[in-house]
Amino acid sequence: MSRVGYASYYKKRTGMMNDGCAVFVRKCKFDVVSYRIVEYFVAAGTSMDRDQIGQILRLLIINGDFNIEPLSYIYTYITESSVYLRGLPRNELSGQGASGGPCVQADNILPSAAKIGRDSMFIDEKAPRKAVDRDFFTHPLRLASVYHHFNENGEKEVSTYHKDVANPDFIFYSIEKKKADDMATQVYEVPELRLLRRLGLPGLTILRKTLGPWPNRYVPSDHIPLVADFILTKTS
């Protein structure tokens, strides 16, 4: 990738896993001003006992296979900056599993060893802390999805199709604000970052008539790419 002008950032998964996460940045388009590795394994026997990792590069465009479905509780947390977990069945958070299950235990979501508060920020042990509802989780980012998750016929978009059909892949980008009414949600973009266009995702009806389940001779992965063009404007 470096021969064609990309800087590469790679982080191997923790534990005995051999795979990992790679991010490629076009050097003629972006300068990486900040880079951070995130390891999600905190402690065995908690909800953070998986050998998952992440990478954070500024500018703020977040993308990947999130293993969630559109409009699920976790999706709402990302796009609306908050979620109230009390009484929610654990199996329903991602929108991918069966319904029901035991209720979410907030202390298992963020064990104390993670040193992260309910506002998704690292805890400053020396600073005074406000009393907050232990079941209410927030984050400071204002994000919107590049995709709307339904096509013009009202059919769900599909980004992975094998034995199951789902849409766990997303591109989120930073925005100024959102305003919802009875008909739709209006996204107000920041001047520095605007979504220009995206490559549409198919619905299940057209896939059954054409490519069929993946991978196959035409689609080498069980996921198809998400592609979007942004306009990035340098501020004075």
PDB file of N, CA and C in Angstrom, residues 104-163:
ATOM      1  N   VAL A 104     -29.418  -6.356  31.379  1.00  0.00           N
ATOM      2  CA  VAL A 104     -28.044  -5.864  31.371  1.00  0.00           C
ATOM      3  C   VAL A 104     -27.652  -5.389  32.766  1.00  0.00           C
ATOM      4  N   GLN A 105     -26.464  -5.765  33.195  1.00  0.00           N
ATOM      5  CA  GLN A 105     -25.895  -5.270  34.442  1.00  0.00           C
ATOM      6  C   GLN A 105     -24.876  -4.189  34.106  1.00  0.00           C
ATOM      7  N   ALA A 106     -25.159  -2.968  34.489  1.00  0.00           N
ATOM      8  CA  ALA A 106     -24.324  -1.837  34.085  1.00  0.00           C
ATOM      9  C   ALA A 106     -22.873  -2.005  34.511  1.00  0.00           C
ATOM     10  N   ASP A 107     -22.639  -2.585  35.687  1.00  0.00           N
ATOM     11  CA  ASP A 107     -21.273  -2.732  36.172  1.00  0.00           C
ATOM     12  C   ASP A 107     -20.478  -3.745  35.359  1.00  0.00           C
ATOM     13  N   ASN A 108     -21.163  -4.652  34.660  1.00  0.00           N
ATOM     14  CA  ASN A 108     -20.468  -5.581  33.777  1.00  0.00           C
ATOM     15  C   ASN A 108     -20.137  -4.948  32.436  1.00  0.00           C
ATOM     16  N   ILE A 109     -20.912  -3.935  32.038  1.00  0.00           N
ATOM     17  CA  ILE A 109     -20.617  -3.235  30.792  1.00  0.00           C
ATOM     18  C   ILE A 109     -19.291  -2.498  30.906  1.00  0.00           C
ATOM     19  N   LEU A 110     -19.111  -1.795  32.012  1.00  0.00           N
ATOM     20  CA  LEU A 110     -17.863  -1.066  32.254  1.00  0.00           C
ATOM     21  C   LEU A 110     -17.324  -1.441  33.632  1.00  0.00           C
ATOM     22  N   PRO A 111     -16.527  -2.503  33.725  1.00  0.00           N
ATOM     23  CA  PRO A 111     -15.937  -2.851  35.016  1.00  0.00           C
ATOM     24  C   PRO A 111     -14.999  -1.751  35.489  1.00  0.00           C
ATOM     25  N   SER A 112     -14.820  -1.660  36.786  1.00  0.00           N
ATOM     26  CA  SER A 112     -14.011  -0.575  37.354  1.00  0.00           C
ATOM     27  C   SER A 112     -12.585  -0.582  36.831  1.00  0.00           C
ATOM     28  N   ALA A 113     -12.080  -1.770  36.458  1.00  0.00           N
ATOM     29  CA  ALA A 113     -10.706  -1.856  35.953  1.00  0.00           C
ATOM     30  C   ALA A 113     -10.519  -1.100  34.650  1.00  0.00           C
ATOM     31  N   ALA A 114     -11.615  -0.825  33.938  1.00  0.00           N
ATOM     32  CA  ALA A 114     -11.504  -0.095  32.673  1.00  0.00           C
ATOM     33  C   ALA A 114     -11.158   1.370  32.880  1.00  0.00           C
ATOM     34  N   LYS A 115     -11.443   1.916  34.076  1.00  0.00           N
ATOM     35  CA  LYS A 115     -11.159   3.322  34.388  1.00  0.00           C
ATOM     36  C   LYS A 115     -11.887   4.268  33.431  1.00  0.00           C
ATOM     37  N   ILE A 116     -13.102   3.900  33.036  1.00  0.00           N
ATOM     38  CA  ILE A 116     -13.906   4.706  32.118  1.00  0.00           C
ATOM     39  C   ILE A 116     -15.239   4.999  32.787  1.00  0.00           C
ATOM     40  N   GLY A 117     -15.667   6.262  32.741  1.00  0.00           N
ATOM     41  CA  GLY A 117     -16.912   6.667  33.363  1.00  0.00           C
ATOM     42  C   GLY A 117     -18.117   6.416  32.487  1.00  0.00           C
ATOM     43  N   ARG A 118     -19.298   6.702  33.017  1.00  0.00           N
ATOM     44  CA  ARG A 118     -20.535   6.521  32.262  1.00  0.00           C
ATOM     45  C   ARG A 118     -20.637   7.502  31.097  1.00  0.00           C
ATOM     46  N   ASP A 119     -19.764   8.513  31.074  1.00  0.00           N
ATOM     47  CA  ASP A 119     -19.726   9.452  29.953  1.00  0.00           C
ATOM     48  C   ASP A 119     -18.728   9.019  28.887  1.00  0.00           C
ATOM     49  N   SER A 120     -18.223   7.780  28.981  1.00  0.00           N
ATOM     50  CA  SER A 120     -17.285   7.203  28.013  1.00  0.00           C
ATOM     51  C   SER A 120     -15.937   7.912  27.987  1.00  0.00           C
ATOM     52  N   MET A 121     -15.618   8.612  29.044  1.00  0.00           N
ATOM     53  CA  MET A 121     -14.341   9.308  29.158  1.00  0.00           C
ATOM     54  C   MET A 121     -13.500   8.627  30.235  1.00  0.00           C
ATOM     55  N   PHE A 122     -12.167   8.684  30.056  1.00  0.00           N
ATOM     56  CA  PHE A 122     -11.290   8.141  31.082  1.00  0.00           C
ATOM     57  C   PHE A 122     -11.459   8.927  32.376  1.00  0.00           C
ATOM     58  N   ILE A 123     -11.456   8.211  33.484  1.00  0.00           N
ATOM     59  CA  ILE A 123     -11.694   8.824  34.786  1.00  0.00           C
ATOM     60  C   ILE A 123     -10.424   9.483  35.304  1.00  0.00           C
ATOM     61  N   ASP A 124     -10.551  10.731  35.704  1.00  0.00           N
ATOM     62  CA  ASP A 124      -9.474  11.440  36.387  1.00  0.00           C
ATOM     63  C   ASP A 124      -9.679  11.235  37.882  1.00  0.00           C
ATOM     64  N   GLU A 125      -8.830  10.423  38.483  1.00  0.00           N
ATOM     65  CA  GLU A 125      -9.010  10.066  39.892  1.00  0.00           C
ATOM     66  C   GLU A 125      -8.932  11.276  40.815  1.00  0.00           C
ATOM     67  N   LYS A 126      -8.239  12.328  40.389  1.00  0.00           N
ATOM     68  CA  LYS A 126      -8.047  13.492  41.247  1.00  0.00           C
ATOM     69  C   LYS A 126      -9.171  14.515  41.119  1.00  0.00           C
ATOM     70  N   ALA A 127      -9.921  14.431  40.043  1.00  0.00           N
ATOM     71  CA  ALA A 127     -10.968  15.430  39.805  1.00  0.00           C
ATOM     72  C   ALA A 127     -12.251  15.029  40.523  1.00  0.00           C
ATOM     73  N   PRO A 128     -13.036  16.010  40.992  1.00  0.00           N
ATOM     74  CA  PRO A 128     -14.333  15.691  41.610  1.00  0.00           C
ATOM     75  C   PRO A 128     -15.269  15.084  40.574  1.00  0.00           C
ATOM     76  N   ARG A 129     -16.089  14.147  40.998  1.00  0.00           N
ATOM     77  CA  ARG A 129     -16.978  13.442  40.081  1.00  0.00           C
ATOM     78  C   ARG A 129     -18.430  13.717  40.442  1.00  0.00           C
ATOM     79  N   LYS A 130     -19.235  13.972  39.410  1.00  0.00           N
ATOM     80  CA  LYS A 130     -20.651  14.212  39.610  1.00  0.00           C
ATOM     81  C   LYS A 130     -21.387  12.883  39.794  1.00  0.00           C
ATOM     82  N   ALA A 131     -22.437  12.928  40.595  1.00  0.00           N
ATOM     83  CA  ALA A 131     -23.286  11.752  40.761  1.00  0.00           C
ATOM     84  C   ALA A 131     -24.115  11.550  39.490  1.00  0.00           C
ATOM     85  N   VAL A 132     -24.073  10.352  38.936  1.00  0.00           N
ATOM     86  CA  VAL A 132     -24.809  10.056  37.708  1.00  0.00           C
ATOM     87  C   VAL A 132     -25.578   8.756  37.893  1.00  0.00           C
ATOM     88  N   ASP A 133     -26.627   8.593  37.098  1.00  0.00           N
ATOM     89  CA  ASP A 133     -27.393   7.352  37.090  1.00  0.00           C
ATOM     90  C   ASP A 133     -26.505   6.249  36.522  1.00  0.00           C
ATOM     91  N   ARG A 134     -26.300   5.185  37.256  1.00  0.00           N
ATOM     92  CA  ARG A 134     -25.379   4.132  36.853  1.00  0.00           C
ATOM     93  C   ARG A 134     -25.828   3.395  35.600  1.00  0.00           C
ATOM     94  N   ASP A 135     -27.109   3.500  35.227  1.00  0.00           N
ATOM     95  CA  ASP A 135     -27.622   2.820  34.043  1.00  0.00           C
ATOM     96  C   ASP A 135     -27.675   3.725  32.813  1.00  0.00           C
ATOM     97  N   PHE A 136     -27.260   4.970  32.958  1.00  0.00           N
ATOM     98  CA  PHE A 136     -27.341   5.929  31.854  1.00  0.00           C
ATOM     99  C   PHE A 136     -25.938   6.157  31.296  1.00  0.00           C
ATOM    100  N   PHE A 137     -25.740   5.773  30.030  1.00  0.00           N
ATOM    101  CA  PHE A 137     -24.439   5.887  29.384  1.00  0.00           C
ATOM    102  C   PHE A 137     -24.505   6.946  28.285  1.00  0.00           C
ATOM    103  N   THR A 138     -23.486   7.782  28.213  1.00  0.00           N
ATOM    104  CA  THR A 138     -23.418   8.833  27.196  1.00  0.00           C
ATOM    105  C   THR A 138     -22.029   8.845  26.567  1.00  0.00           C
ATOM    106  N   HIS A 139     -21.895   9.600  25.499  1.00  0.00           N
ATOM    107  CA  HIS A 139     -20.571   9.898  24.937  1.00  0.00           C
ATOM    108  C   HIS A 139     -20.619  11.296  24.328  1.00  0.00           C
ATOM    109  N   PRO A 140     -19.468  11.951  24.160  1.00  0.00           N
ATOM    110  CA  PRO A 140     -19.462  13.359  23.749  1.00  0.00           C
ATOM    111  C   PRO A 140     -19.463  13.584  22.243  1.00  0.00           C
ATOM    112  N   LEU A 141     -19.493  12.532  21.447  1.00  0.00           N
ATOM    113  CA  LEU A 141     -19.394  12.682  19.998  1.00  0.00           C
ATOM    114  C   LEU A 141     -20.772  12.910  19.381  1.00  0.00           C
ATOM    115  N   ARG A 142     -20.814  13.679  18.308  1.00  0.00           N
ATOM    116  CA  ARG A 142     -22.042  13.882  17.529  1.00  0.00           C
ATOM    117  C   ARG A 142     -21.833  13.199  16.182  1.00  0.00           C
ATOM    118  N   LEU A 143     -22.518  12.088  15.983  1.00  0.00           N
ATOM    119  CA  LEU A 143     -22.261  11.241  14.824  1.00  0.00           C
ATOM    120  C   LEU A 143     -23.544  10.953  14.057  1.00  0.00           C
ATOM    121  N   ALA A 144     -23.387  10.764  12.759  1.00  0.00           N
ATOM    122  CA  ALA A 144     -24.495  10.338  11.903  1.00  0.00           C
ATOM    123  C   ALA A 144     -24.001   9.219  11.006  1.00  0.00           C
ATOM    124  N   SER A 145     -24.920   8.373  10.584  1.00  0.00           N
ATOM    125  CA  SER A 145     -24.577   7.290   9.672  1.00  0.00           C
ATOM    126  C   SER A 145     -24.608   7.787   8.228  1.00  0.00           C
ATOM    127  N   VAL A 146     -23.650   7.328   7.437  1.00  0.00           N
ATOM    128  CA  VAL A 146     -23.635   7.651   6.010  1.00  0.00           C
ATOM    129  C   VAL A 146     -24.856   7.041   5.317  1.00  0.00           C
ATOM    130  N   TYR A 147     -25.295   5.892   5.793  1.00  0.00           N
ATOM    131  CA  TYR A 147     -26.397   5.175   5.155  1.00  0.00           C
ATOM    132  C   TYR A 147     -27.705   5.375   5.921  1.00  0.00           C
ATOM    133  N   HIS A 148     -28.823   5.217   5.201  1.00  0.00           N
ATOM    134  CA  HIS A 148     -30.152   5.382   5.794  1.00  0.00           C
ATOM    135  C   HIS A 148     -30.774   4.049   6.189  1.00  0.00           C
ATOM    136  N   HIS A 149     -30.183   2.920   5.715  1.00  0.00           N
ATOM    137  CA  HIS A 149     -30.519   1.556   6.134  1.00  0.00           C
ATOM    138  C   HIS A 149     -31.767   0.986   5.488  1.00  0.00           C
ATOM    139  N   PHE A 150     -32.494   1.775   4.716  1.00  0.00           N
ATOM    140  CA  PHE A 150     -33.640   1.284   3.957  1.00  0.00           C
ATOM    141  C   PHE A 150     -33.568   1.874   2.550  1.00  0.00           C
ATOM    142  N   ASN A 151     -33.927   1.064   1.524  1.00  0.00           N
ATOM    143  CA  ASN A 151     -33.922   1.590   0.164  1.00  0.00           C
ATOM    144  C   ASN A 151     -35.235   2.296  -0.145  1.00  0.00           C
ATOM    145  N   GLU A 152     -35.388   2.732  -1.388  1.00  0.00           N
ATOM    146  CA  GLU A 152     -36.562   3.531  -1.750  1.00  0.00           C
ATOM    147  C   GLU A 152     -37.865   2.736  -1.661  1.00  0.00           C
ATOM    148  N   ASN A 153     -37.769   1.406  -1.641  1.00  0.00           N
ATOM    149  CA  ASN A 153     -38.960   0.565  -1.508  1.00  0.00           C
ATOM    150  C   ASN A 153     -39.257   0.191  -0.057  1.00  0.00           C
ATOM    151  N   GLY A 154     -38.491   0.756   0.861  1.00  0.00           N
ATOM    152  CA  GLY A 154     -38.689   0.442   2.266  1.00  0.00           C
ATOM    153  C   GLY A 154     -38.057  -0.862   2.709  1.00  0.00           C
ATOM    154  N   GLU A 155     -37.270  -1.486   1.830  1.00  0.00           N
ATOM    155  CA  GLU A 155     -36.612  -2.747   2.161  1.00  0.00           C
ATOM    156  C   GLU A 155     -35.286  -2.475   2.865  1.00  0.00           C
ATOM    157  N   LYS A 156     -34.939  -3.324   3.820  1.00  0.00           N
ATOM    158  CA  LYS A 156     -33.689  -3.150   4.555  1.00  0.00           C
ATOM    159  C   LYS A 156     -32.480  -3.328   3.638  1.00  0.00           C
ATOM    160  N   GLU A 157     -31.468  -2.482   3.828  1.00  0.00           N
ATOM    161  CA  GLU A 157     -30.212  -2.646   3.114  1.00  0.00           C
ATOM    162  C   GLU A 157     -29.436  -3.825   3.697  1.00  0.00           C
ATOM    163  N   VAL A 158     -28.620  -4.447   2.852  1.00  0.00           N
ATOM    164  CA  VAL A 158     -27.863  -5.637   3.240  1.00  0.00           C
ATOM    165  C   VAL A 158     -26.384  -5.396   2.968  1.00  0.00           C
ATOM    166  N   SER A 159     -25.533  -5.687   3.973  1.00  0.00           N
ATOM    167  CA  SER A 159     -24.087  -5.592   3.750  1.00  0.00           C
ATOM    168  C   SER A 159     -23.372  -6.916   3.974  1.00  0.00           C
ATOM    169  N   THR A 160     -24.065  -7.914   4.535  1.00  0.00           N
ATOM    170  CA  THR A 160     -23.504  -9.261   4.646  1.00  0.00           C
ATOM    171  C   THR A 160     -24.611 -10.276   4.372  1.00  0.00           C
ATOM    172  N   TYR A 161     -24.262 -11.295   3.586  1.00  0.00           N
ATOM    173  CA  TYR A 161     -25.271 -12.256   3.131  1.00  0.00           C
ATOM    174  C   TYR A 161     -24.602 -13.620   3.004  1.00  0.00           C
ATOM    175  N   HIS A 162     -24.829 -14.493   3.972  1.00  0.00           N
ATOM    176  CA  HIS A 162     -24.318 -15.867   3.912  1.00  0.00           C
ATOM    177  C   HIS A 162     -25.448 -16.760   4.397  1.00  0.00           C
ATOM    178  N   LYS A 163     -25.268 -17.462   5.508  1.00  0.00           N
ATOM    179  CA  LYS A 163     -26.414 -18.199   6.049  1.00  0.00           C
ATOM    180  C   LYS A 163     -27.416 -17.253   6.695  1.00  0.00           C
TER     181      LYS A 163
END
